Coordinates of C-alpha atoms and ligand atoms in Angstrom, one line a residue:
M106 CA 73.7 -30.3 -61.7
T107 CA 70.4 -29.8 -59.3
T108 CA 70.0 -28.4 -56.6
T109 CA 67.5 -29.3 -53.6
I110 CA 65.8 -26.8 -51.8
V111 CA 63.5 -26.2 -49.3
L112 CA 61.3 -22.9 -49.9
D113 CA 60.1 -20.6 -46.5
C114 CA 57.7 -18.4 -47.8
D115 CA 54.7 -16.4 -47.2
P116 CA 52.8 -16.4 -51.1
G117 CA 52.8 -13.5 -51.7
I118 CA 52.6 -12.8 -55.6
D119 CA 56.5 -13.0 -55.9
D120 CA 56.6 -15.9 -53.3
A121 CA 54.0 -17.5 -56.0
L122 CA 55.8 -16.9 -58.9
A123 CA 59.2 -17.8 -57.2
I124 CA 57.6 -21.4 -56.3
A125 CA 56.9 -21.3 -60.1
F126 CA 60.1 -20.9 -61.2
A127 CA 61.5 -23.2 -58.5
H128 CA 59.3 -26.1 -59.8
G129 CA 59.9 -25.0 -63.6
H130 CA 63.6 -24.9 -63.6
P131 CA 65.4 -27.8 -64.6
G132 CA 68.7 -27.5 -61.8
V133 CA 66.2 -27.0 -59.0
E134 CA 64.6 -29.7 -57.2
L135 CA 62.2 -28.1 -55.1
A136 CA 62.1 -30.9 -51.9
G137 CA 59.3 -28.9 -49.4
I138 CA 57.3 -25.7 -49.1
T139 CA 57.5 -24.0 -45.7
T140 CA 54.8 -21.4 -44.8
V141 CA 54.7 -18.4 -42.4
A142 CA 52.9 -15.5 -41.7
G143 CA 54.0 -12.2 -43.6
N144 CA 52.1 -10.6 -46.5
V145 CA 49.0 -12.3 -45.6
G146 CA 48.2 -14.3 -42.2
L147 CA 49.5 -18.0 -41.7
A148 CA 46.1 -19.5 -43.1
R149 CA 46.2 -17.6 -46.2
T150 CA 49.8 -18.0 -47.4
T151 CA 49.5 -21.8 -46.6
R152 CA 46.5 -22.2 -48.4
N153 CA 48.0 -20.3 -51.0
A154 CA 51.5 -22.3 -51.1
L155 CA 49.0 -25.4 -51.7
S156 CA 47.2 -23.9 -54.6
V157 CA 50.3 -22.8 -56.5
A158 CA 52.3 -25.8 -56.2
D159 CA 49.2 -27.9 -57.4
F160 CA 48.5 -25.3 -60.1
V161 CA 52.0 -25.3 -61.5
G162 CA 52.6 -29.5 -60.8
A163 CA 54.2 -29.7 -57.6
T164 CA 51.3 -31.6 -56.4
T165 CA 53.4 -33.9 -54.6
V166 CA 55.7 -31.0 -52.7
P167 CA 55.1 -31.0 -49.0
V168 CA 53.6 -28.0 -47.7
A169 CA 53.9 -27.4 -43.6
A170 CA 52.4 -24.4 -41.9
G171 CA 55.1 -22.6 -39.7
C172 CA 54.3 -19.3 -37.3
A173 CA 51.5 -17.6 -37.4
T174 CA 52.8 -14.4 -35.5
P175 CA 56.4 -13.1 -35.0
L176 CA 58.8 -13.5 -32.1
L177 CA 57.7 -10.7 -30.4
R178 CA 55.8 -8.2 -32.4
P179 CA 52.2 -7.9 -33.5
A180 CA 51.5 -9.4 -37.2
L181 CA 51.5 -6.6 -39.7
D182 CA 50.7 -7.8 -43.4
A183 CA 51.1 -6.8 -46.6
S184 CA 47.8 -7.1 -48.2
S185 CA 47.7 -3.4 -49.5
V186 CA 50.3 -4.7 -51.9
H187 CA 49.5 -8.2 -52.5
G188 CA 45.9 -8.2 -52.3
E189 CA 43.4 -9.5 -49.3
T190 CA 43.9 -13.2 -50.8
G191 CA 47.6 -12.7 -51.3
L192 CA 47.9 -13.7 -54.7
G193 CA 46.7 -10.2 -56.1
G194 CA 44.4 -10.7 -58.9
A195 CA 45.2 -14.4 -59.3
V196 CA 42.0 -16.9 -58.6
L197 CA 43.1 -20.6 -58.1
P198 CA 41.3 -23.3 -56.9
D199 CA 41.8 -24.6 -53.4
S200 CA 44.4 -27.7 -53.2
A201 CA 42.6 -30.8 -52.2
R202 CA 45.2 -31.8 -50.1
G203 CA 46.2 -30.3 -46.7
P204 CA 49.4 -29.2 -45.5
E205 CA 51.6 -31.6 -43.5
G206 CA 50.7 -32.3 -40.1
E207 CA 54.1 -31.3 -38.5
H208 CA 54.7 -27.7 -37.9
A209 CA 57.1 -26.1 -40.2
V210 CA 59.9 -25.9 -37.8
D211 CA 60.1 -29.4 -37.2
F212 CA 59.6 -30.0 -40.5
L213 CA 62.7 -27.4 -41.4
I214 CA 65.1 -29.6 -38.9
R215 CA 63.9 -32.9 -39.9
T216 CA 64.3 -32.5 -43.5
L217 CA 67.8 -31.1 -43.6
G218 CA 69.1 -33.9 -40.5
A219 CA 67.9 -36.1 -42.8
A220 CA 70.5 -34.9 -45.4
P221 CA 73.2 -33.1 -43.9
G222 CA 75.3 -30.2 -46.3
E223 CA 72.4 -31.7 -49.2
I224 CA 69.9 -29.1 -48.9
T225 CA 69.8 -25.3 -49.6
L226 CA 67.5 -23.4 -47.7
V227 CA 65.6 -20.7 -49.1
A228 CA 63.5 -18.1 -47.5
T229 CA 61.4 -15.1 -48.7
G230 CA 59.3 -13.8 -46.3
P231 CA 60.1 -12.6 -42.5
L232 CA 62.3 -15.0 -40.8
T233 CA 60.2 -16.2 -37.9
N234 CA 60.4 -19.9 -38.6
I235 CA 64.2 -19.9 -39.3
A236 CA 65.0 -18.2 -36.2
M237 CA 62.8 -20.6 -34.3
A238 CA 64.3 -23.7 -36.0
V239 CA 67.7 -22.3 -35.8
R240 CA 67.3 -21.8 -31.5
R241 CA 65.7 -25.2 -31.3
E242 CA 68.2 -26.9 -33.6
P243 CA 71.5 -24.9 -34.0
R244 CA 72.9 -27.5 -36.3
L245 CA 70.4 -26.3 -39.2
T246 CA 73.7 -23.5 -39.9
E247 CA 75.4 -26.9 -40.3
W248 CA 73.4 -29.0 -42.1
A249 CA 72.3 -26.4 -45.0
R250 CA 74.0 -26.7 -47.9
D251 CA 73.4 -22.8 -48.5
F252 CA 71.3 -20.4 -47.0
V253 CA 69.5 -17.9 -49.1
I254 CA 67.3 -15.0 -48.3
M255 CA 65.1 -12.3 -49.8
G256 CA 65.5 -9.8 -47.6
G257 CA 67.3 -6.4 -46.3
S258 CA 69.2 -4.1 -48.4
A259 CA 72.2 -2.5 -48.2
G260 CA 70.6 0.8 -48.8
R261 CA 67.3 2.2 -48.4
G262 CA 64.1 0.0 -47.5
N263 CA 60.5 -0.6 -48.8
M264 CA 58.5 -0.3 -45.6
T265 CA 60.3 2.1 -43.8
P266 CA 63.2 4.1 -45.5
A267 CA 65.3 2.0 -43.3
A268 CA 63.8 -1.3 -43.6
E269 CA 63.2 -4.2 -46.4
Y270 CA 59.4 -5.8 -45.5
N271 CA 60.8 -9.5 -44.6
I272 CA 63.4 -8.0 -41.8
W273 CA 60.9 -5.1 -41.0
A274 CA 58.3 -7.7 -40.1
D275 CA 60.3 -9.7 -37.4
P276 CA 63.2 -8.1 -37.0
E277 CA 63.9 -10.1 -33.7
A278 CA 64.0 -13.3 -35.8
A279 CA 66.7 -11.8 -38.3
A280 CA 68.8 -10.9 -35.9
I281 CA 68.9 -14.2 -34.5
V282 CA 69.3 -15.8 -37.9
F283 CA 72.2 -13.2 -39.0
D284 CA 73.7 -14.5 -35.6
A285 CA 73.2 -17.8 -36.0
G286 CA 76.6 -18.5 -37.2
W287 CA 76.3 -19.7 -41.1
T288 CA 76.9 -17.3 -43.9
V289 CA 73.1 -15.7 -45.2
R290 CA 73.7 -14.9 -49.0
M291 CA 71.2 -12.0 -49.2
I292 CA 69.4 -11.3 -52.4
G293 CA 68.2 -8.1 -50.8
L294 CA 66.3 -4.7 -52.4
D295 CA 69.7 -3.3 -53.8
V296 CA 69.4 -6.1 -56.9
T297 CA 65.4 -7.1 -56.6
L298 CA 64.2 -3.6 -57.4
R299 CA 65.9 -4.0 -60.7
A300 CA 64.2 -7.1 -61.4
L301 CA 60.8 -5.4 -62.7
A302 CA 58.1 -6.7 -64.5
T303 CA 57.9 -4.4 -67.6
P304 CA 54.9 -4.0 -69.7
P305 CA 57.5 -6.0 -72.7
I306 CA 58.1 -8.9 -69.6
R307 CA 54.4 -9.1 -69.0
E308 CA 53.5 -9.2 -72.6
R309 CA 56.1 -12.2 -73.3
M310 CA 54.3 -13.6 -70.0
G311 CA 51.1 -13.1 -71.9
T312 CA 52.4 -16.2 -74.6
L313 CA 52.7 -18.5 -71.9
G314 CA 49.4 -20.2 -72.2
R315 CA 47.4 -20.9 -68.5
L316 CA 50.3 -20.3 -66.6
G317 CA 50.4 -16.6 -67.9
A318 CA 47.5 -16.2 -68.5
T319 CA 46.2 -17.5 -64.9
L320 CA 49.0 -16.9 -62.6
L321 CA 51.7 -14.7 -63.9
L322 CA 49.5 -11.9 -65.0
P323 CA 46.5 -11.4 -63.2
S324 CA 48.9 -11.7 -60.0
L325 CA 50.6 -9.0 -61.1
A326 CA 48.1 -7.1 -62.1
E327 CA 47.1 -6.4 -59.1
Y328 CA 50.5 -5.9 -57.5
H329 CA 50.3 -2.6 -56.0
D330 CA 54.5 -2.4 -55.6
L331 CA 55.6 0.0 -58.0
P332 CA 54.8 1.0 -61.4
D333 CA 56.8 -2.2 -62.8
P334 CA 56.2 -4.8 -60.1
A335 CA 59.4 -6.2 -58.6
V336 CA 59.7 -9.9 -58.5
H337 CA 62.3 -10.0 -55.6
D338 CA 61.1 -13.7 -54.3
V339 CA 62.4 -14.9 -57.9
C340 CA 65.6 -13.5 -57.8
A341 CA 66.7 -15.7 -54.4
V342 CA 65.4 -18.6 -56.4
V343 CA 67.8 -17.8 -59.6
S344 CA 70.3 -17.2 -57.2
V345 CA 70.5 -20.8 -56.3
A346 CA 69.7 -21.8 -60.4
V347 CA 72.6 -19.9 -61.9
P348 CA 74.5 -17.7 -58.8
E349 CA 76.4 -16.1 -61.6
V350 CA 73.4 -13.9 -62.7
F351 CA 74.6 -11.9 -59.6
G352 CA 77.2 -10.0 -58.2
Y353 CA 78.2 -10.7 -54.6
T354 CA 80.2 -8.6 -51.7
A355 CA 81.3 -10.2 -48.5
A356 CA 79.8 -8.1 -45.7
S357 CA 78.9 -8.0 -42.3
V358 CA 75.3 -7.6 -41.8
A359 CA 73.8 -6.6 -38.6
V360 CA 70.1 -6.1 -37.7
E361 CA 68.6 -3.3 -35.9
T362 CA 65.8 -4.1 -33.6
T363 CA 65.5 -1.2 -31.4
G364 CA 65.7 1.7 -33.5
R365 CA 62.2 3.8 -33.6
L366 CA 63.0 4.8 -37.3
T367 CA 65.3 2.1 -38.2
S368 CA 63.7 -1.3 -36.6
G369 CA 64.6 -3.6 -39.4
M370 CA 67.1 -2.0 -40.9
T371 CA 70.0 -4.4 -42.2
V372 CA 72.7 -2.3 -41.0
T373 CA 75.6 -3.4 -43.7
E374 CA 79.3 -3.0 -43.1
F375 CA 81.3 -4.5 -46.5
N376 CA 84.7 -3.7 -45.0
P377 CA 84.1 -5.6 -41.8
A378 CA 86.7 -5.9 -38.9
T379 CA 85.5 -9.4 -38.2
L380 CA 84.8 -12.3 -40.4
P381 CA 82.0 -11.6 -42.6
N382 CA 78.4 -13.4 -41.8
A383 CA 76.9 -12.4 -45.3
S384 CA 77.5 -12.5 -49.3
V385 CA 75.2 -9.7 -50.2
A386 CA 74.2 -9.7 -53.8
T387 CA 75.3 -6.0 -55.0
D388 CA 74.9 -6.8 -58.9
I389 CA 72.5 -8.2 -61.1
D390 CA 72.3 -9.1 -65.0
V391 CA 68.6 -8.2 -65.7
N392 CA 68.6 -9.2 -69.6
R393 CA 70.0 -12.5 -68.4
F394 CA 67.7 -12.7 -65.5
W395 CA 64.7 -11.9 -67.3
D396 CA 65.7 -14.3 -70.6
M397 CA 66.3 -17.1 -68.0
V398 CA 63.3 -16.7 -66.3
L399 CA 61.1 -16.0 -69.2
R400 CA 62.5 -19.6 -70.7
T401 CA 61.8 -21.6 -67.4
Y402 CA 58.3 -20.3 -67.8
Q403 CA 58.0 -21.1 -70.7
A404 CA 59.1 -24.8 -70.6
L405 CA 56.6 -25.1 -67.6
A406 CA 53.6 -23.6 -69.4
D407 CA 54.5 -26.1 -72.0
T408 CA 53.4 -29.0 -69.2
L409 CA 50.4 -26.6 -68.4
G410 CA 48.7 -26.3 -71.6
Ligands
RIB65 O1 60.1 -6.8 -49.4 C1 59.7 -7.7 -50.4 C2 59.5 -8.9 -49.5 O2 58.5 -8.7 -48.7 C3 58.8 -9.8 -50.5 O3 59.3 -11.4 -49.9 C4 57.9 -10.0 -50.9 O4 57.2 -11.4 -51.1 C5 57.5 -9.2 -49.6 O5 57.3 -10.9 -48.7
CA66 CA1 57.5 -13.1 -49.9

């Protein structure tokens, strides 16, 4: 069975690896990419999405550019982690094609509205585009087959002790998204910090031809995230391809937007008195995760030479 997705992202090293996985996995059909400012500015996230999509062979997947700043706050990038280009040490040619003429928000509404219940929306960056889309067209929450994010944490953050970057970058957008009425499948740091590209994993990536040599290894080599880089965003797409790689717990999640020290915190209540608005990933089968990711990258590498 194939699941059609639209990926809203801020490439970004792990976003780039998520695009590669989405295009490479036979159970995922990548119908579109929308970009948002986050790890680096919108011009670069859009350029990177086009370059990565073309490099992995997703040359006909439309890319639509979205919001260049958060809803209320100034744009604060993560170039210290992802590098000035946003792709670490990976150098890819510019795409010969440009982004769609349509804004990402309009692309999301039109694409999901044309196929209600058929497309899973995946977001791996700040939630600015998603918030604008659900405000412009509240039926988006019904049209999405599922809604999956890489973001948040039931425990500690990575930008502050309380907040994970994607939520921290635009907490007002995240609050709108979590309160929109759909169930958010939250793939947060609770599991993504266990999806580490360790030296043995990177050694296996080194056997993957051009995919490994031009994208995977050079990008990860300059990913100033952790001693062993966490491929956070790949987890969100893996959760679509093979949901059972993760364990999930229903929860009520609220986003802190005013706390001086806690802004961007996803306050997670696993014993909600009210109906849960989220399915939070609380466990990961790490061996199965990497076995499947590397098999997918191997199949993709075989097409790239
Ligand atoms: O906290 C990790 C998230 O922030 C990932 O999506 C990474 O790409 C950055 O955007
Ligand atoms: Ca990201």
